[in-house]
Tab-separated table of C-alpha atoms and ligand atoms in Angstrom:
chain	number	residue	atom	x	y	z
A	1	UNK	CA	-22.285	6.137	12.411
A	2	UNK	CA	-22.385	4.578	8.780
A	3	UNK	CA	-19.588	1.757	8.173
A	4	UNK	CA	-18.466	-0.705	5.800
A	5	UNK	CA	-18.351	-3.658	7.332
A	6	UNK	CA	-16.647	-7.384	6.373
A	7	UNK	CA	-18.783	-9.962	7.711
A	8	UNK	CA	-18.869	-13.196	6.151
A	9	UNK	CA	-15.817	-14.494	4.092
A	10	UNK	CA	-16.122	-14.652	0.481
A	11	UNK	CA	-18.923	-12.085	0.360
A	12	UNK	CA	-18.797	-8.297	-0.059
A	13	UNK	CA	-18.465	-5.761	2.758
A	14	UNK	CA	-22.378	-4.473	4.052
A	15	UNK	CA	-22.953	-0.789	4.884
A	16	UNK	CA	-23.868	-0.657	8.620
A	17	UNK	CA	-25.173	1.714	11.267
A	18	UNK	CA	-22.686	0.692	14.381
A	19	UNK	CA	-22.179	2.821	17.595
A	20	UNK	CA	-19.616	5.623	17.481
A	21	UNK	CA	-16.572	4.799	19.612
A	22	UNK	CA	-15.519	6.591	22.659
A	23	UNK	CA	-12.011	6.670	23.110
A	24	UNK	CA	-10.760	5.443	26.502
A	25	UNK	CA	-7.106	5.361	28.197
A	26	UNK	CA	-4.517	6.290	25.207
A	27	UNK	CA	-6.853	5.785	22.691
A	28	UNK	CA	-7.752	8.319	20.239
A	29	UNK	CA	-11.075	9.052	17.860
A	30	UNK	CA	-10.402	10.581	14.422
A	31	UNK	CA	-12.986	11.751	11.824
A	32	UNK	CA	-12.500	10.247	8.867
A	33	UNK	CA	-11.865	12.471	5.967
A	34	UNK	CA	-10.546	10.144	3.283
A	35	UNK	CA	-9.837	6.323	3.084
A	36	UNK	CA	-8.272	4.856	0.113
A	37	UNK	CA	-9.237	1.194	-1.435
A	38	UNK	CA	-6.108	-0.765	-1.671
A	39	UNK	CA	-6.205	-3.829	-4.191
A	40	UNK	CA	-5.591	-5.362	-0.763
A	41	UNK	CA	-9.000	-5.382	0.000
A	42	UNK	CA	-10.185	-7.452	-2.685
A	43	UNK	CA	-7.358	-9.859	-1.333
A	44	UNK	CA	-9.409	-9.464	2.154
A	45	UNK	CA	-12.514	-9.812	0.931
A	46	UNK	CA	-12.396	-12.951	-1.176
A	47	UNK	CA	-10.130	-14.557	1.264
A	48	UNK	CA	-11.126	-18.293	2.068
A	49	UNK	CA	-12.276	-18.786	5.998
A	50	UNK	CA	-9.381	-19.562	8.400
A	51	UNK	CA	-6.887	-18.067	5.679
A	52	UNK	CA	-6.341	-14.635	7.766
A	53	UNK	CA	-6.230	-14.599	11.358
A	54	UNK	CA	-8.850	-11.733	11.715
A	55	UNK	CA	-12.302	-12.209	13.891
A	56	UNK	CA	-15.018	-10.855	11.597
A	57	UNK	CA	-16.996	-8.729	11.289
A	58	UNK	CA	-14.894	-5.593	10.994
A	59	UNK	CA	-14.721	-2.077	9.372
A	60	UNK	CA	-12.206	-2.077	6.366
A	61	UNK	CA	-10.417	0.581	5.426
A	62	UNK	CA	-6.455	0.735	6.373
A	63	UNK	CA	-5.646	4.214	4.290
A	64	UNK	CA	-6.910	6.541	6.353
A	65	UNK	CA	-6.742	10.087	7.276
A	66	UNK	CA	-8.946	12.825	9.148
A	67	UNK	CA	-9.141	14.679	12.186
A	68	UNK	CA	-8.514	13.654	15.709
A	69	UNK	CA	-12.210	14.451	17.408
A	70	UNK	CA	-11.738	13.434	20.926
A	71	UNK	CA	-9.016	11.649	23.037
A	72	UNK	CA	-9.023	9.174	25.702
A	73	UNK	CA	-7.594	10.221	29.618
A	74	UNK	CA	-4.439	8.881	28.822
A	75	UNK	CA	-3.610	10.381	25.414
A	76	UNK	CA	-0.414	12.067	24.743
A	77	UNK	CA	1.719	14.369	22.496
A	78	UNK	CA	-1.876	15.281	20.462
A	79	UNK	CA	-4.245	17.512	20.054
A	80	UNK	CA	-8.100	17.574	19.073
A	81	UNK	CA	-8.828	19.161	15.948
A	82	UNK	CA	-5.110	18.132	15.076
A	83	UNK	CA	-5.134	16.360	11.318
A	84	UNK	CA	-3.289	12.884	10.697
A	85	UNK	CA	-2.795	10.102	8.845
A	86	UNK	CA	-3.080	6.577	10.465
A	87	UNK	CA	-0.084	4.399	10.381
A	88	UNK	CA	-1.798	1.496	9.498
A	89	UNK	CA	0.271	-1.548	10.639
A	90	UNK	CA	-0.904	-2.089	14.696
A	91	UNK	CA	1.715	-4.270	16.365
A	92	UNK	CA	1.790	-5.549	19.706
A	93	UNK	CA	3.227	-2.434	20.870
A	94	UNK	CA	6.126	-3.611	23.162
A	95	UNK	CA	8.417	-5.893	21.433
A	96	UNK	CA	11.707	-4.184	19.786
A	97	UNK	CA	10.156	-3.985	16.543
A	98	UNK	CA	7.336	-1.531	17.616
A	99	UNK	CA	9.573	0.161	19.746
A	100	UNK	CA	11.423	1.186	16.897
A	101	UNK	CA	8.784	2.321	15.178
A	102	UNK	CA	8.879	-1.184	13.186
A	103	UNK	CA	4.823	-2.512	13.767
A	104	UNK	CA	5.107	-3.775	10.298
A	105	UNK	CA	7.643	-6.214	11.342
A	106	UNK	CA	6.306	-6.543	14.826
A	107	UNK	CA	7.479	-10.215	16.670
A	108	UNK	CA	3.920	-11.450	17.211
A	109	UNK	CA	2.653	-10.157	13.977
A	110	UNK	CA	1.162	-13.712	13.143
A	111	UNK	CA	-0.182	-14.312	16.930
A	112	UNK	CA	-2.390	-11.134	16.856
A	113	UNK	CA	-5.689	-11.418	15.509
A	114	UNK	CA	-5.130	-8.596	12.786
A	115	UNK	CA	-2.388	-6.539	10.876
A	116	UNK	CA	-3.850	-2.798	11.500
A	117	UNK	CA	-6.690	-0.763	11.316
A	118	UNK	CA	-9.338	-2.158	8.831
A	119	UNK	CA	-7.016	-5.802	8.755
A	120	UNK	CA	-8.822	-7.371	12.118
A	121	UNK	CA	-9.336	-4.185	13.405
A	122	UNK	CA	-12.016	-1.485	12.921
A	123	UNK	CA	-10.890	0.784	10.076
A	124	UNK	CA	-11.445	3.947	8.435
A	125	UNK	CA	-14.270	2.906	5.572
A	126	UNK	CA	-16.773	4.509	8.264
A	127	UNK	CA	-17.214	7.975	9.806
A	128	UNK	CA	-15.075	7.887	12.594
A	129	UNK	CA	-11.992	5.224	13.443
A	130	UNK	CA	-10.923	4.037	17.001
A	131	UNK	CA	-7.159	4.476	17.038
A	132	UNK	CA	-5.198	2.543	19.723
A	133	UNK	CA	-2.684	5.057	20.781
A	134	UNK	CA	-1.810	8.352	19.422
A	135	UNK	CA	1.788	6.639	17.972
A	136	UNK	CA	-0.093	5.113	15.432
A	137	UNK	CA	-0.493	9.113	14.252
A	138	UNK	CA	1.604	11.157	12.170
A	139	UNK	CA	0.639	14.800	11.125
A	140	UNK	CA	-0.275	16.285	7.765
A	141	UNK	CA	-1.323	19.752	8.809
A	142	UNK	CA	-2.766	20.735	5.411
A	143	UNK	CA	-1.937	18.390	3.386
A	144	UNK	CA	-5.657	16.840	1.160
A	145	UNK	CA	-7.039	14.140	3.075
A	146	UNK	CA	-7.297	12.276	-0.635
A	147	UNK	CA	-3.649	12.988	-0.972
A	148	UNK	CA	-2.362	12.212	2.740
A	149	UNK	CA	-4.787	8.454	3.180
A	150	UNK	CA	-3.132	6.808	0.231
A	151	UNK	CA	0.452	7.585	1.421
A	152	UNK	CA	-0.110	5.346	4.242
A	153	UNK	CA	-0.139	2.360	2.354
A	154	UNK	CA	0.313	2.604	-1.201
A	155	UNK	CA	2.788	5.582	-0.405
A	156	UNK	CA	4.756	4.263	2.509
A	157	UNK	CA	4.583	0.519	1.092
A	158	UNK	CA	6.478	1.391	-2.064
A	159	UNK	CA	8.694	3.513	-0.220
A	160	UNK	CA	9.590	0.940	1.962
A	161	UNK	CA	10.109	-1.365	-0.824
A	162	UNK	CA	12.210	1.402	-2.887
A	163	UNK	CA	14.298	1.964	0.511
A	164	UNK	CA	15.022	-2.131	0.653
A	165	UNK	CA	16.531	-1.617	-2.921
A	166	UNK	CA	18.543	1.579	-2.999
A	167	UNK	CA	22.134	0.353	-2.708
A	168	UNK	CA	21.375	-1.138	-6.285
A	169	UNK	CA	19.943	2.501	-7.419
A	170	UNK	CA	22.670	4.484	-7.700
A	171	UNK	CA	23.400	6.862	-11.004
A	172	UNK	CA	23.086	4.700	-14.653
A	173	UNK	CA	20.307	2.283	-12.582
A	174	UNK	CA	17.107	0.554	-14.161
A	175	UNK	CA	14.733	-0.027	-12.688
A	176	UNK	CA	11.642	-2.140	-13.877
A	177	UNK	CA	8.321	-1.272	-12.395
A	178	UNK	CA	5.014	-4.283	-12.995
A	179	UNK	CA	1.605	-2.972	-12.084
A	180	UNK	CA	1.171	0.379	-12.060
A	181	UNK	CA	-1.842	1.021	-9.967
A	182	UNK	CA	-2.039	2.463	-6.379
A	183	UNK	CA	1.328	1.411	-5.155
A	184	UNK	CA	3.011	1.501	-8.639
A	185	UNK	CA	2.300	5.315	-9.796
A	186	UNK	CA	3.716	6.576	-6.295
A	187	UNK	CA	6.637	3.714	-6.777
A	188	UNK	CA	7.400	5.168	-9.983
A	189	UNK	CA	7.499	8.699	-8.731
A	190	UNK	CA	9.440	7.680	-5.379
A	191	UNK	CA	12.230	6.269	-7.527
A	192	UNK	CA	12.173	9.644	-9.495
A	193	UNK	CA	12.537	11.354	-6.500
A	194	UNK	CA	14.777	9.620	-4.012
A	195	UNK	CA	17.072	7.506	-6.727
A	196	UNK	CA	19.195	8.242	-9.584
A	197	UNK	CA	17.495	5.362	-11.417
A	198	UNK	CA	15.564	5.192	-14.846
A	199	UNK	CA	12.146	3.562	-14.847
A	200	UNK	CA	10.691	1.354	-17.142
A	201	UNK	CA	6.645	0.537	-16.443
A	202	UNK	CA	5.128	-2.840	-17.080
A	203	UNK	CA	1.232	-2.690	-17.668
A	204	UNK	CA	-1.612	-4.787	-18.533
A	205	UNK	CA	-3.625	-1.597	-19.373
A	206	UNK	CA	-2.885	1.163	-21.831
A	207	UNK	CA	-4.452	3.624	-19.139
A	208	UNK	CA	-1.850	2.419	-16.446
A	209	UNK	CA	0.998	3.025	-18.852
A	210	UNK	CA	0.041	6.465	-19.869
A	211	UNK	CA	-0.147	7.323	-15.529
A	212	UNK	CA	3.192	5.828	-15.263
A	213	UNK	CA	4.149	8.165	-18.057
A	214	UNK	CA	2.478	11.037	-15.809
A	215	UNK	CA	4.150	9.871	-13.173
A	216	UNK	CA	8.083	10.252	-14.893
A	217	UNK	CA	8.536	6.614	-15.610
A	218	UNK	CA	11.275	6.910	-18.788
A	219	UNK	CA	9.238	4.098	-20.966
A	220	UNK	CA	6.239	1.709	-20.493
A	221	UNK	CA	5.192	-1.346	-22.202
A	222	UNK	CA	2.407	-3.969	-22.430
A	223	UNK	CA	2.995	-7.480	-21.097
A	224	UNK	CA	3.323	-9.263	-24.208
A	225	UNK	CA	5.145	-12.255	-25.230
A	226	UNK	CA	8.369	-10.383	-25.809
A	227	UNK	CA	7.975	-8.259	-22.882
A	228	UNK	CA	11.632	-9.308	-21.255
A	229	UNK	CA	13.444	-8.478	-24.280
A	230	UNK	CA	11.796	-5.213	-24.961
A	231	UNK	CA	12.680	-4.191	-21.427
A	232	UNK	CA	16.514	-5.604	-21.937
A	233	UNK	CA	16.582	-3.881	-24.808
A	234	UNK	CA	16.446	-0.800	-22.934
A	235	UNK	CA	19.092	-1.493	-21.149
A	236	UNK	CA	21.704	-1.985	-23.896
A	237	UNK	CA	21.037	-6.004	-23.475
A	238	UNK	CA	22.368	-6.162	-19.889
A	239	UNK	CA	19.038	-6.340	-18.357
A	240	UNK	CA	17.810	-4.072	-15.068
A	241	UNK	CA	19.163	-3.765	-11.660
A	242	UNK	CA	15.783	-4.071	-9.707
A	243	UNK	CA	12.487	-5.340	-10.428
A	244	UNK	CA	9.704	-3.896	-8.104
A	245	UNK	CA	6.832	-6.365	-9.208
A	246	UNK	CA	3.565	-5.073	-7.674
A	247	UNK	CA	1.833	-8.146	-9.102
A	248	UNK	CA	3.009	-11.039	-7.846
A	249	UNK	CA	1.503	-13.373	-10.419
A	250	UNK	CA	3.871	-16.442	-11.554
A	251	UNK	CA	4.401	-15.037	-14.790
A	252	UNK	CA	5.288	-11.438	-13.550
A	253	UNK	CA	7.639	-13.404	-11.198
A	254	UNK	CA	8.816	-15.263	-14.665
A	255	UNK	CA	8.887	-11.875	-16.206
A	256	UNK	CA	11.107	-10.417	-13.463
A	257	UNK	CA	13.696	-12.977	-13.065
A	258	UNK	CA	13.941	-12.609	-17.382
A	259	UNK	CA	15.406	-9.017	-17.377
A	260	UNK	CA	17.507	-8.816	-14.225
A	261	UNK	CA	20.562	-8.835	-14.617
A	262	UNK	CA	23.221	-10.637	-12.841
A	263	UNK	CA	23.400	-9.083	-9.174
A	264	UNK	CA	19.815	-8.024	-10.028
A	265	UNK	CA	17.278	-7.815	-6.824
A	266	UNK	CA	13.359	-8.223	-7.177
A	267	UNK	CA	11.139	-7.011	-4.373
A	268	UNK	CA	7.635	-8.861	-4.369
A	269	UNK	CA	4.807	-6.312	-3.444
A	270	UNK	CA	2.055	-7.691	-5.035
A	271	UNK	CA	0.028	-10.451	-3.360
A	272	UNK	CA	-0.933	-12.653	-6.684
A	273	UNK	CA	-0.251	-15.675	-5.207
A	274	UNK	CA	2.499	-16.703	-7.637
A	275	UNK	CA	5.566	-19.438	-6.925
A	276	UNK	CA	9.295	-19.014	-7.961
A	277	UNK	CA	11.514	-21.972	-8.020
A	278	UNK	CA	15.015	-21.553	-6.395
A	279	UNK	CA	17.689	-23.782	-7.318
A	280	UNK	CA	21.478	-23.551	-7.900
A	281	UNK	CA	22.679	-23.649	-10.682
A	282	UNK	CA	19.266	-22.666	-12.168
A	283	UNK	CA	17.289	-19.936	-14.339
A	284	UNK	CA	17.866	-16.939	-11.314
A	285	UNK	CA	20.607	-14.875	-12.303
A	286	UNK	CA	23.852	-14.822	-9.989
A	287	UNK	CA	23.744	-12.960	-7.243
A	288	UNK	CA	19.982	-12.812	-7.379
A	289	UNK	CA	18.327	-11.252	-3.847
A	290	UNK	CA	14.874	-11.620	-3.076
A	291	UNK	CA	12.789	-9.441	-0.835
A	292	UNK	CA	9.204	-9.554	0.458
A	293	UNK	CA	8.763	-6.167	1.860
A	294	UNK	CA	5.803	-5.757	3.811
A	295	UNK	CA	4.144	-2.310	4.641
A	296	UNK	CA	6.637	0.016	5.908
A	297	UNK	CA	7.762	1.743	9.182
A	298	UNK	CA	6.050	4.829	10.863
A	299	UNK	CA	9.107	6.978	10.731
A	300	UNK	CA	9.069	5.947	6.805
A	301	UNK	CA	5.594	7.495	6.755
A	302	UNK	CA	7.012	10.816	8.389
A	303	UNK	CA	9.243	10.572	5.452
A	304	UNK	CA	6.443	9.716	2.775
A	305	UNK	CA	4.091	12.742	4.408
A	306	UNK	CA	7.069	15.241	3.862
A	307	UNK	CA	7.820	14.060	0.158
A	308	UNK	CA	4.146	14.581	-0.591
A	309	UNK	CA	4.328	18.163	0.739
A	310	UNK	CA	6.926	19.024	-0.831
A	311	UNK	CA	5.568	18.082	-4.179
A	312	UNK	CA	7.660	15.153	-4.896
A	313	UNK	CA	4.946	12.993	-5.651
A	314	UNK	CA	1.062	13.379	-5.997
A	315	UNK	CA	-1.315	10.418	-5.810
A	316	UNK	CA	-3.772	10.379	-8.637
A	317	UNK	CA	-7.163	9.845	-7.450
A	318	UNK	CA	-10.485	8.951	-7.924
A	319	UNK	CA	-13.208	9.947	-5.298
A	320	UNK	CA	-16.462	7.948	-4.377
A	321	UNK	CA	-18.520	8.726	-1.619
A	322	UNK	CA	-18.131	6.096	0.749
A	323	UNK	CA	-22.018	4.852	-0.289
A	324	UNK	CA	-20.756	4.524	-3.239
A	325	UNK	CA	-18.032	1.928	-2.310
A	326	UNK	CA	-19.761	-1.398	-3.794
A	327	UNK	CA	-18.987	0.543	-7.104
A	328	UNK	CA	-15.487	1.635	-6.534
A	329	UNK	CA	-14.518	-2.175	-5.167
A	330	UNK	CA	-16.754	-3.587	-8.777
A	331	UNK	CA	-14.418	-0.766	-10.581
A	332	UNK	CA	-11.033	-1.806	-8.836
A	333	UNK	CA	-11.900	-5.473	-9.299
A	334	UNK	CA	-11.910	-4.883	-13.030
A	335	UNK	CA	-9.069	-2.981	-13.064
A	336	UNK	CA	-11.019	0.163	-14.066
A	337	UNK	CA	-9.770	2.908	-11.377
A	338	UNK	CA	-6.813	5.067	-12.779
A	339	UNK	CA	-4.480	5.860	-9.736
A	340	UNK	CA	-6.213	5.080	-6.422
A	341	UNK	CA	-9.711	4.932	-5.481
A	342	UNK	CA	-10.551	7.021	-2.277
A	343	UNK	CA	-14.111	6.812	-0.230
A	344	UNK	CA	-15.212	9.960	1.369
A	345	UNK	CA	-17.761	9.636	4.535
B	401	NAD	P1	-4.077	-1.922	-8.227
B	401	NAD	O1	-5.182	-2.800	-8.665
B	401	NAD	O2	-4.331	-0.482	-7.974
B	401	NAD	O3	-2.877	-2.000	-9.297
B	401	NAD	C1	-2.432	-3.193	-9.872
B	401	NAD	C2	-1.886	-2.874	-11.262
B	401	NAD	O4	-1.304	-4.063	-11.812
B	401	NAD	C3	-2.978	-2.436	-12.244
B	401	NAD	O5	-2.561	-1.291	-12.957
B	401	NAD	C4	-3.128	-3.638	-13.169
B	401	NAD	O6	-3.522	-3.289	-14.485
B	401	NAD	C5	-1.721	-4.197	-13.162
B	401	NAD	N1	-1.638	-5.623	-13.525
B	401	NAD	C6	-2.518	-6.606	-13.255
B	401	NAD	N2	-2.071	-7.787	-13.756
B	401	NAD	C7	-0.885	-7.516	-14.341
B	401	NAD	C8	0.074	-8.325	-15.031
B	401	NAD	N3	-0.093	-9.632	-15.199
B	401	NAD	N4	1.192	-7.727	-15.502
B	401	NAD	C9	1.393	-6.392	-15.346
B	401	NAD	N5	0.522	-5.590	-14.702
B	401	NAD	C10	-0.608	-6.136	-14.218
B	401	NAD	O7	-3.462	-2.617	-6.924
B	401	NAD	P2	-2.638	-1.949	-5.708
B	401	NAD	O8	-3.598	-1.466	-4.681
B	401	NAD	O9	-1.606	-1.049	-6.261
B	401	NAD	O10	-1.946	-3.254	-5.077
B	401	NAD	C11	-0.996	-3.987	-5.834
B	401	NAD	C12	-0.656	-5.294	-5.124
B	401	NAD	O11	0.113	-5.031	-3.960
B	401	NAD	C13	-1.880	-6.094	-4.645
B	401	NAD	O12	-1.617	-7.481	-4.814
B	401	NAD	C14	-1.941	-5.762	-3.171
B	401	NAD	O13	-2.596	-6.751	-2.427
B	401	NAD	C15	-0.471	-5.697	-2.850
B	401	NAD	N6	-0.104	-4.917	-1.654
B	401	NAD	C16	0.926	-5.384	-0.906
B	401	NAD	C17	1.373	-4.660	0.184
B	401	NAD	C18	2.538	-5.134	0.987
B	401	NAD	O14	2.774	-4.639	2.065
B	401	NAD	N7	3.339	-6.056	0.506
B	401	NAD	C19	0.729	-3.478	0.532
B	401	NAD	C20	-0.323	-3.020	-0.259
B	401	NAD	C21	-0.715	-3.739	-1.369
B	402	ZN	ZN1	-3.221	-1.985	1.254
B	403	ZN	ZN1	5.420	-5.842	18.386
């Protein structure tokens, strides 16, 4: 079968004939009918040797959905033909963390060799993926495959990160969204739907605003110098309850901890590599609470799966087939692809 495969570090992924799997014991085989390109990839890809605890080469590609094709022996609680979404964070599998449901937080998260499918582990940017057990499955009957693969990371991250936050999202909330790409459309619209919070949507790019717009954010702005007070003054001068920076740059760090206000929480999505200084007394307002949320859980995904079917949200898309991938990560890298970029075997 055709793959996309990671091979050196520092250099792009190379298309690749490799053997389709079999599945053996609990393991399942799905058919890949849509994988989405997460800005995380990029992150993957140009990552330094020795900076990620993956063995290379492997098949990115950790927003995937499709349709199981064959099951090992020892499968349970599926069926073939069945369609799915992968929940992409693989932990160890017996620690309390998975048991719960948890992966993303799983104990020995930094002792396993990867983070999921297509993070160390053989992902969906292929024709078929090689799921470890059937747990790591949660069903989306009808539900697009270009819809259902982005909801397992860009969906179920910012839902995850939106969950962390709501006891500061009641009624009369603001909440400031940076970067709206793949995770920050579907942020914007889970806030819509599951808080009583306004939105205001941060942007490098015109085109990003005018999705966030789409997406029911109440007002969007450039980053500009006077970004922070434009934002504040939104807010009557007070400043915003949460900050969901999908960034992660120091100055959207800067940028965050300039228009909370006091009590304020920031979540850090984005991977940009950026530093914050703590000290006390100091610039962070009082009562400042940071979070680094990290993926989300797989009964979160359940969650994210029904929202989408219900109509809640809707992930704007843009389709390549998955030859076409060099030019969809050359796109994404320039900060060209409006919503998220899906691959189609
Ligand atoms: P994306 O490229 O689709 O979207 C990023 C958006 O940020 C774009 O609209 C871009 O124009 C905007 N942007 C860039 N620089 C900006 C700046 N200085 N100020 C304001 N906006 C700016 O990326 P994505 O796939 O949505 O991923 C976003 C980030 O989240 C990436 O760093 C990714 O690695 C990270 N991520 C983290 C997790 C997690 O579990 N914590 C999961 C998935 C992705
Ligand atoms: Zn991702
Ligand atoms: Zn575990």
């Amino acid at each position: 079968m055709r793959a996309l495969r990671l091979t050196a570090w520092g250099e792009p992924p190379a298309p690749a004939e490799v053997e389709r799997p079999v599945p053996r014991g609990a393991e399942v085989l799905v058919r890949v009918e849509a994988t989405g390109l997460c800005h995380s990839d990029l992150h993957v890809m140009a990552a330094a040797a020795g900076a990620l605890p993956y063995r290379l080469p492997f098949t990115l590609g950790h927003e995937v959905a499709g349709r199981i094709a064959a099951l090992g022996p020892g499968t349970d609680g599926v069926r073939a033909g069945d369609r799915v979404v992968l929940y992409g964070p693989w932990g160890c599998g017996t620690c309390d963390r998975c048991d719960a449901g948890r992966d993303n937080y799983c104990d020995r998260r930094d002792t396993l060799a990867w983070h999921g499918a297509g993070l160390g582990r053989d992902g969906g940017m292929a024709e078929y993926v090689l799921v470890p057990s059937a747990r790591h499955l949660v069903p989306i009957d009808d539900l697009p495959a270009d819809q259902a693969a982005p909801l397992s990371d860009a969906g179920l991250t910012s839902y995850h990160a939106v969950a962390g936050l709501r006891h500061a999202l009641g009624k009369g909330s603001t909440t400031a969204v940076i970067g709206v790409g793949g995770l920050g459309h579907l942020a914007v619209q889970i806030l819509r739907a599951t808080t009583g919070s306004r939105v205001l949507a941060v942007d490098v790019r015109e085109d990003a605003l005018a999705l966030a717009d789409r997406s029911g954010a109440d007002f969007g702005t450039l980053v500009r110098a006077d970004t922070a007070r434009v934002l504040k003054a939104r807010t009557g001068g007070a400043g915003v309850d949460a900050v969901l920076d999908f960034v992660g740059t120091t100055q959207t760090l800067e940028l965050a901890v300039g228009v909370l206000r006091p009590g304020g929480e920031l979540a850090v999505v984005g991977s940009g590599g950026g530093r914050l200084a703590v000290s006390k007394p100091g610039v962070l307002p009082p009562g400042f609470r940071l979070s680094l949320p990290f993926w989300g859980t797989r009964p979160e995904l359940a969650e994210v799966v029904a929202l989408a079917r219900s109509g809640a949200i809707h992930v704007e898309t843009e389709h390549f087939p998955l030859s076409a991938a060099p030019e969809a990560i050359a796109r994404l890298r320039r900060g060209r692809v409006r919503g998220r970029a899906v691959l189609v075997p």
